[in-house]
Coordinates of C-alpha atoms in Angstrom, one line a residue:
M1 CA 93.7 112.6 111.3
D2 CA 94.9 116.1 110.4
R3 CA 93.4 117.1 107.1
G4 CA 94.5 120.7 107.2
R5 CA 97.0 120.6 104.3
G6 CA 96.9 123.0 101.4
S7 CA 94.6 125.9 100.5
M8 CA 91.0 124.8 101.0
N9 CA 87.6 126.3 100.0
A10 CA 84.0 125.3 100.8
Q11 CA 83.5 123.5 97.5
D12 CA 86.3 121.0 98.4
Y13 CA 83.9 119.6 101.0
E14 CA 80.8 119.7 98.8
L15 CA 79.7 116.6 96.8
D16 CA 78.5 118.9 93.9
G17 CA 82.1 120.2 93.6
Y18 CA 83.1 116.8 92.2
D19 CA 80.8 116.7 89.3
Y20 CA 81.7 116.8 85.6
V21 CA 80.0 115.9 82.3
L22 CA 81.5 113.0 80.3
P23 CA 80.1 112.2 76.9
G24 CA 79.1 108.5 76.9
E25 CA 81.3 107.6 73.9
Y26 CA 84.4 108.4 76.1
I27 CA 83.6 105.5 78.4
A28 CA 86.0 102.7 77.3
Q29 CA 84.3 99.5 76.6
N30 CA 87.4 97.5 75.6
P31 CA 91.0 97.6 76.7
V32 CA 93.7 98.5 74.1
S33 CA 96.2 95.9 73.0
P34 CA 99.0 95.7 73.9
R35 CA 98.1 97.1 77.3
D36 CA 100.8 99.7 77.3
N37 CA 99.5 101.3 74.1
S38 CA 97.0 103.2 76.3
R39 CA 97.4 107.0 76.5
L40 CA 99.1 108.7 79.4
L41 CA 98.4 112.2 80.7
V42 CA 101.6 113.3 82.5
V43 CA 101.2 116.0 85.2
D44 CA 104.6 117.2 86.2
S45 CA 104.0 120.7 87.6
P46 CA 101.2 122.7 89.3
V47 CA 100.3 124.2 85.9
G48 CA 101.5 122.0 83.1
C49 CA 100.8 118.6 81.6
H50 CA 102.0 116.4 78.7
H51 CA 100.3 113.8 76.5
G52 CA 102.0 110.5 75.8
V53 CA 101.6 106.8 75.7
F54 CA 101.9 104.5 78.7
R55 CA 104.9 102.6 77.4
Q56 CA 106.8 105.9 77.7
L57 CA 106.4 105.8 81.5
P58 CA 110.1 105.0 82.1
E59 CA 111.0 108.4 80.5
W60 CA 109.2 110.1 83.4
L61 CA 110.7 108.1 86.2
R62 CA 114.2 108.0 87.7
P63 CA 116.5 105.3 88.8
G64 CA 115.8 104.8 92.5
D65 CA 112.1 105.6 92.3
L66 CA 109.7 103.0 93.8
L67 CA 106.5 101.9 92.2
V68 CA 104.1 100.4 94.7
M69 CA 101.6 98.0 93.1
N70 CA 98.5 96.2 94.3
N71 CA 98.9 92.4 93.6
T72 CA 95.2 91.5 94.3
R73 CA 93.5 89.2 91.9
V74 CA 89.8 89.6 90.8
I75 CA 87.7 86.6 91.8
P76 CA 84.7 85.3 89.7
A77 CA 82.4 87.0 92.2
R78 CA 79.2 87.4 90.2
L79 CA 76.7 84.5 90.5
Y80 CA 73.5 84.0 88.6
G81 CA 70.6 82.0 89.9
R82 CA 66.9 82.0 90.8
K83 CA 64.5 81.6 93.8
S84 CA 62.4 78.6 94.2
T85 CA 59.6 80.6 92.7
G86 CA 61.6 80.8 89.5
M87 CA 62.5 84.5 89.9
E88 CA 65.9 85.2 88.3
M89 CA 68.5 87.0 90.5
E90 CA 72.2 87.7 90.7
A91 CA 74.7 88.2 93.5
L92 CA 78.0 90.0 93.7
L93 CA 80.1 88.5 96.4
L94 CA 81.8 91.1 98.5
E95 CA 83.6 89.2 101.3
R96 CA 83.4 86.1 103.4
V97 CA 82.2 86.8 106.9
E98 CA 82.0 83.3 108.3
R99 CA 83.1 79.9 107.1
Q100 CA 80.2 79.5 104.6
V101 CA 78.6 82.9 104.9
W102 CA 79.3 85.7 102.4
L103 CA 78.2 89.3 102.2
A104 CA 76.8 90.0 98.7
L105 CA 75.0 92.7 96.8
V106 CA 71.9 91.1 95.3
K107 CA 69.4 92.0 92.6
P108 CA 66.5 92.3 93.1
G109 CA 67.3 92.9 96.7
R110 CA 63.9 93.9 98.0
R111 CA 62.4 90.6 97.0
L112 CA 65.0 88.5 98.7
K113 CA 63.9 88.4 102.3
P114 CA 65.6 86.5 105.2
G115 CA 64.9 82.8 105.0
A116 CA 64.6 82.7 101.2
V117 CA 66.5 80.0 99.4
V118 CA 68.3 80.7 96.1
E119 CA 70.1 78.4 93.7
F120 CA 73.0 79.5 91.6
S121 CA 73.8 77.8 88.3
A122 CA 77.2 76.6 87.0
H123 CA 78.5 77.8 83.7
G124 CA 76.4 76.6 80.8
D125 CA 78.9 74.0 79.6
R126 CA 79.4 72.5 83.0
H127 CA 76.8 69.9 84.1
L128 CA 77.0 70.5 87.9
P129 CA 74.3 70.7 90.5
P130 CA 73.3 74.2 91.5
L131 CA 74.8 75.9 94.6
K132 CA 72.1 76.5 97.2
A133 CA 72.2 79.4 99.6
K134 CA 69.8 80.9 102.2
I135 CA 69.3 84.6 102.9
R136 CA 70.3 85.0 106.5
G137 CA 69.8 88.7 106.8
T138 CA 70.5 92.3 105.6
D139 CA 73.7 94.3 106.1
E140 CA 72.6 97.8 107.0
E141 CA 75.8 99.5 106.0
T142 CA 76.0 98.2 102.4
G143 CA 72.4 97.1 101.8
G144 CA 73.7 93.7 100.9
R145 CA 72.5 90.3 102.0
F146 CA 74.3 87.6 104.0
L147 CA 74.2 84.4 102.0
E148 CA 74.8 81.1 103.8
F149 CA 75.9 78.5 101.3
E150 CA 74.9 74.8 101.7
L151 CA 78.3 73.0 101.1
S152 CA 79.0 69.5 102.3
G153 CA 82.2 68.4 104.1
D154 CA 85.2 70.7 103.9
R155 CA 84.2 72.3 100.6
Q156 CA 84.8 76.1 100.4
L157 CA 83.0 78.5 98.1
Q158 CA 86.2 80.0 96.9
D159 CA 87.2 76.6 95.4
L160 CA 83.9 76.4 93.4
L161 CA 83.9 79.9 91.9
D162 CA 85.7 79.0 88.7
D163 CA 82.7 76.7 87.9
Y164 CA 79.9 78.9 89.1
G165 CA 81.1 82.5 89.1
H166 CA 81.8 85.2 86.5
V167 CA 84.5 87.9 86.6
P168 CA 82.4 91.1 87.3
F169 CA 83.1 93.8 84.8
P170 CA 82.0 97.3 86.0
P171 CA 78.3 98.2 85.3
Y172 CA 79.3 100.9 82.8
V173 CA 81.1 98.3 80.6
T174 CA 78.0 97.3 78.6
D175 CA 79.3 96.4 75.2
T176 CA 82.7 94.7 75.4
Q177 CA 84.7 91.9 73.8
A178 CA 87.1 91.8 76.7
V179 CA 87.9 88.4 78.2
P180 CA 88.4 88.0 82.0
D181 CA 92.2 87.9 81.8
Q182 CA 92.1 91.4 80.4
Y183 CA 90.6 92.5 83.7
Q184 CA 93.6 91.2 85.7
T185 CA 96.9 92.9 86.1
V186 CA 99.9 90.8 84.8
Y187 CA 101.2 90.7 88.3
A188 CA 98.0 89.7 90.1
Q189 CA 98.5 87.0 92.7
A190 CA 96.3 87.3 95.8
A191 CA 92.7 86.3 95.0
G192 CA 90.1 88.4 96.7
S193 CA 88.9 91.5 94.8
V194 CA 85.6 92.1 93.2
A195 CA 87.0 94.8 90.9
A196 CA 90.4 95.2 89.4
P197 CA 93.0 97.8 90.5
T198 CA 92.7 99.3 87.1
A199 CA 95.8 101.6 87.0
G200 CA 97.8 98.4 86.9
L201 CA 96.1 97.1 83.8
H202 CA 98.4 99.1 81.6
F203 CA 101.6 97.3 82.6
T204 CA 103.0 94.5 80.3
P205 CA 105.8 92.1 81.1
R206 CA 108.0 93.9 78.6
L207 CA 107.4 97.3 80.4
L208 CA 108.2 95.7 83.8
E209 CA 111.4 94.3 82.4
E210 CA 112.4 97.8 81.1
L211 CA 111.7 99.4 84.5
D212 CA 113.9 96.8 86.2
R213 CA 116.7 97.4 83.7
L214 CA 116.5 101.1 84.4
G215 CA 116.8 100.7 88.2
I216 CA 113.2 101.6 89.0
E217 CA 112.2 99.6 92.0
R218 CA 108.9 97.8 92.6
A219 CA 107.1 96.8 95.8
M220 CA 103.8 95.0 96.4
V221 CA 100.8 95.6 98.6
T222 CA 97.5 93.7 98.7
L223 CA 94.2 95.5 99.0
H224 CA 91.2 93.5 98.1
V225 CA 88.9 95.9 96.3
G226 CA 85.4 95.8 97.7
V227 CA 82.3 98.0 98.0
G228 CA 84.4 100.6 99.9
T229 CA 86.2 101.6 96.6
F230 CA 83.2 101.8 94.3
R231 CA 80.4 102.7 96.6
P232 CA 79.0 106.1 95.6
V233 CA 79.3 109.1 97.9
E234 CA 75.7 110.2 98.6
V235 CA 76.1 112.9 101.3
A236 CA 76.2 116.6 100.5
D237 CA 79.1 117.2 102.9
I238 CA 81.7 114.6 101.9
R239 CA 83.4 114.8 105.3
T240 CA 80.4 112.8 106.7
H241 CA 80.9 110.0 104.2
Q242 CA 81.7 106.6 105.8
M243 CA 83.9 104.2 103.8
H244 CA 83.3 100.5 104.0
Q245 CA 86.3 98.6 105.3
E246 CA 88.6 96.8 102.9
W247 CA 91.2 94.1 103.7
L248 CA 94.8 95.0 103.1
E249 CA 98.3 93.8 103.7
V250 CA 101.5 95.8 103.7
S251 CA 104.5 93.6 104.4
G252 CA 107.6 94.5 106.3
E253 CA 109.5 94.0 103.0
T254 CA 107.4 96.7 101.4
W255 CA 108.0 99.1 104.3
R256 CA 111.7 98.5 104.0
K257 CA 111.7 99.3 100.3
V258 CA 109.7 102.5 101.0
R259 CA 112.2 103.6 103.6
E260 CA 115.2 102.8 101.4
A261 CA 113.7 104.7 98.5
K262 CA 113.2 107.8 100.6
E263 CA 116.7 107.5 102.1
R264 CA 118.3 107.5 98.6
G265 CA 116.2 110.3 97.3
G266 CA 113.8 108.2 95.3
R267 CA 110.1 109.0 94.9
V268 CA 107.4 106.7 96.1
I269 CA 104.7 106.5 93.4
A270 CA 101.6 104.4 94.0
V271 CA 100.1 102.5 91.1
G272 CA 96.4 103.1 91.6
T273 CA 94.2 104.5 94.3
T274 CA 94.0 101.1 96.0
S275 CA 97.8 101.1 96.5
V276 CA 97.4 104.6 98.0
R277 CA 94.7 103.3 100.4
A278 CA 96.9 100.4 101.4
L279 CA 100.0 102.5 102.2
E280 CA 98.2 105.4 103.8
G281 CA 95.7 103.1 105.6
A282 CA 98.5 101.0 107.1
A283 CA 100.5 104.0 108.1
S284 CA 97.5 105.6 109.8
V285 CA 96.8 102.5 111.9
G286 CA 100.5 102.5 113.0
A287 CA 99.9 105.6 115.1
G288 CA 103.2 107.2 115.9
S289 CA 105.3 105.0 113.7
V290 CA 104.7 107.2 110.6
G291 CA 103.9 110.7 111.6
A292 CA 102.4 113.3 109.3
G293 CA 105.2 115.0 107.4
S294 CA 107.9 112.8 109.1
V295 CA 108.2 110.0 106.5
G296 CA 111.8 109.4 105.6
A297 CA 114.7 107.7 107.3
G298 CA 112.5 107.4 110.4
L299 CA 109.8 105.3 108.7
K300 CA 109.1 102.1 110.6
P301 CA 106.8 99.2 110.0
A302 CA 103.2 99.6 111.1
P303 CA 101.9 97.1 113.6
T304 CA 100.3 93.9 112.5
S305 CA 98.1 91.2 114.1
G306 CA 100.7 88.7 113.0
G307 CA 104.0 90.2 114.2
E308 CA 106.0 93.4 113.9
S309 CA 107.0 93.2 110.2
G310 CA 104.1 94.9 108.5
F311 CA 100.4 95.5 108.7
Y312 CA 97.6 92.9 108.1
G313 CA 94.0 94.1 108.6
K314 CA 91.3 96.4 107.4
T315 CA 91.1 100.1 106.6
D316 CA 88.2 102.5 106.2
L317 CA 90.4 105.5 105.5
F318 CA 88.7 108.1 103.4
I319 CA 91.1 110.5 101.7
Y320 CA 89.9 113.9 100.4
P321 CA 91.3 117.4 100.0
G322 CA 93.1 118.5 103.2
Y323 CA 94.5 115.1 103.9
E324 CA 98.1 115.1 105.2
W325 CA 100.0 112.6 103.2
Q326 CA 102.3 110.2 105.1
V327 CA 103.8 107.9 102.5
V328 CA 102.7 108.4 98.9
E329 CA 104.4 111.2 96.8
G330 CA 103.2 110.4 93.3
L331 CA 100.4 108.4 91.6
I332 CA 99.5 106.5 88.5
T333 CA 95.7 106.4 88.1
N334 CA 92.9 106.0 85.7
F335 CA 90.1 108.6 85.2
H336 CA 87.3 108.2 87.7
L337 CA 83.6 108.6 87.9
P338 CA 82.1 111.9 88.9
R339 CA 81.2 112.3 92.6
S340 CA 83.3 109.3 93.6
S341 CA 85.6 108.8 96.6
L342 CA 88.4 108.0 94.1
L343 CA 88.0 111.4 92.5
M344 CA 88.2 112.9 95.9
L345 CA 91.4 110.9 96.7
V346 CA 93.2 112.2 93.6
S347 CA 92.0 115.7 94.4
A348 CA 93.7 115.5 97.7
L349 CA 97.0 115.1 95.8
V350 CA 96.7 117.9 93.2
G351 CA 93.6 119.9 94.3
R352 CA 90.0 119.6 93.2
S353 CA 90.0 122.5 90.8
R354 CA 93.2 121.5 89.2
L355 CA 92.1 117.9 88.8
L356 CA 88.8 119.0 87.1
Q357 CA 90.8 121.1 84.7
L358 CA 92.9 118.1 83.9
Y359 CA 89.8 116.1 83.3
Q360 CA 88.5 118.7 80.9
E361 CA 91.8 118.6 79.1
A362 CA 91.5 114.8 78.8
I363 CA 88.0 115.1 77.4
A364 CA 89.1 117.7 74.9
Q365 CA 91.9 115.4 73.8
K366 CA 89.5 112.4 73.6
Y367 CA 91.0 110.2 76.3
R368 CA 89.3 107.0 77.2
F369 CA 87.8 106.9 80.7
Y370 CA 87.3 104.5 83.5
S371 CA 88.4 100.9 84.0
F372 CA 89.5 100.0 80.5
G373 CA 90.5 103.6 79.7
D374 CA 93.7 105.6 79.7
A375 CA 95.9 106.7 82.5
M376 CA 97.3 109.7 84.3
L377 CA 100.7 110.1 86.0
I378 CA 100.9 112.6 88.7
L379 CA 104.5 113.3 89.7
P380 CA 105.5 114.7 93.1
E381 CA 106.4 118.1 91.4
A382 CA 102.7 118.6 90.7
R383 CA 101.4 118.0 94.2
L384 CA 99.7 120.7 96.3
S385 CA 102.3 122.6 98.3
A386 CA 102.3 122.2 102.1

């Protein structure tokens, strides 16, 4: 992948270059209500920005623009249980790897050796037998454990999670009155994520109706958020960081809408970094169908394992400064953790120094950060020049 775009310096590749200090009181513990009352930092030029409210989003968009949204739905992926010794433990399901085997992050991991049996309890008001699982082994890439669940007949774990699982709020949300539905977008459909695509949490049905009325188009992708999105970057040279794969689908219908938007002069604006990873990840797999700098009327569907109308598979694409964009022109995003791959992705769009300046402006204006926090709109006019 050619990552030679823009003016680069050594700090753009150094993990320490993505640090900033955030006062703890700025970490949002609860979402605002209604959702579109959150604040919006609008970045519309290489030097300027504006402060507004998310419900004003249509004022910054144009008829013919295309918003690309991730329709994944968060599953009740956190399970609580104990070993036969009575030791309490918890598991965060990441993905199914075999029919009854799931990869999970577990605590305390070091005390859960292969062969150990654990039992997970149902919700307190549901008198159901515990779910049993055996530790089959350790995944070296994630540090997680493979859990083989003991389920009879044709029962599937997914069908039982509403009784046994809990929607996993992020670890920095420690004092919240939020309910699980507030950690789902209003357009969530495809169950499979362990974390919400949080930029989409600001949309309300009323706002979506207004966007429709103004001729602002929408398209859906699916990327199931897993450890690849929130796993910390731990290497000093970020270019050596390896992303964990995440499952995605970009349909032929979505590629058609992208192509048509570009043909009519509309702007393709991703709602959230997961939508970015879906579009750019699918495009990068379709080698030759979407060339760097050539997206437009020539855009074609990326290949798929199920036909020629889209892409269905996994991506481990890591986007950082110097990345050559293929599809995405603008971005709606929340504010991200220091030293995170998400911060690096957004830096690839506007530049690392510029993004850190915007974060300092947001802190000075007392924006709310992270999953339940406020949003930023980066318009194509603010992007790094080629």
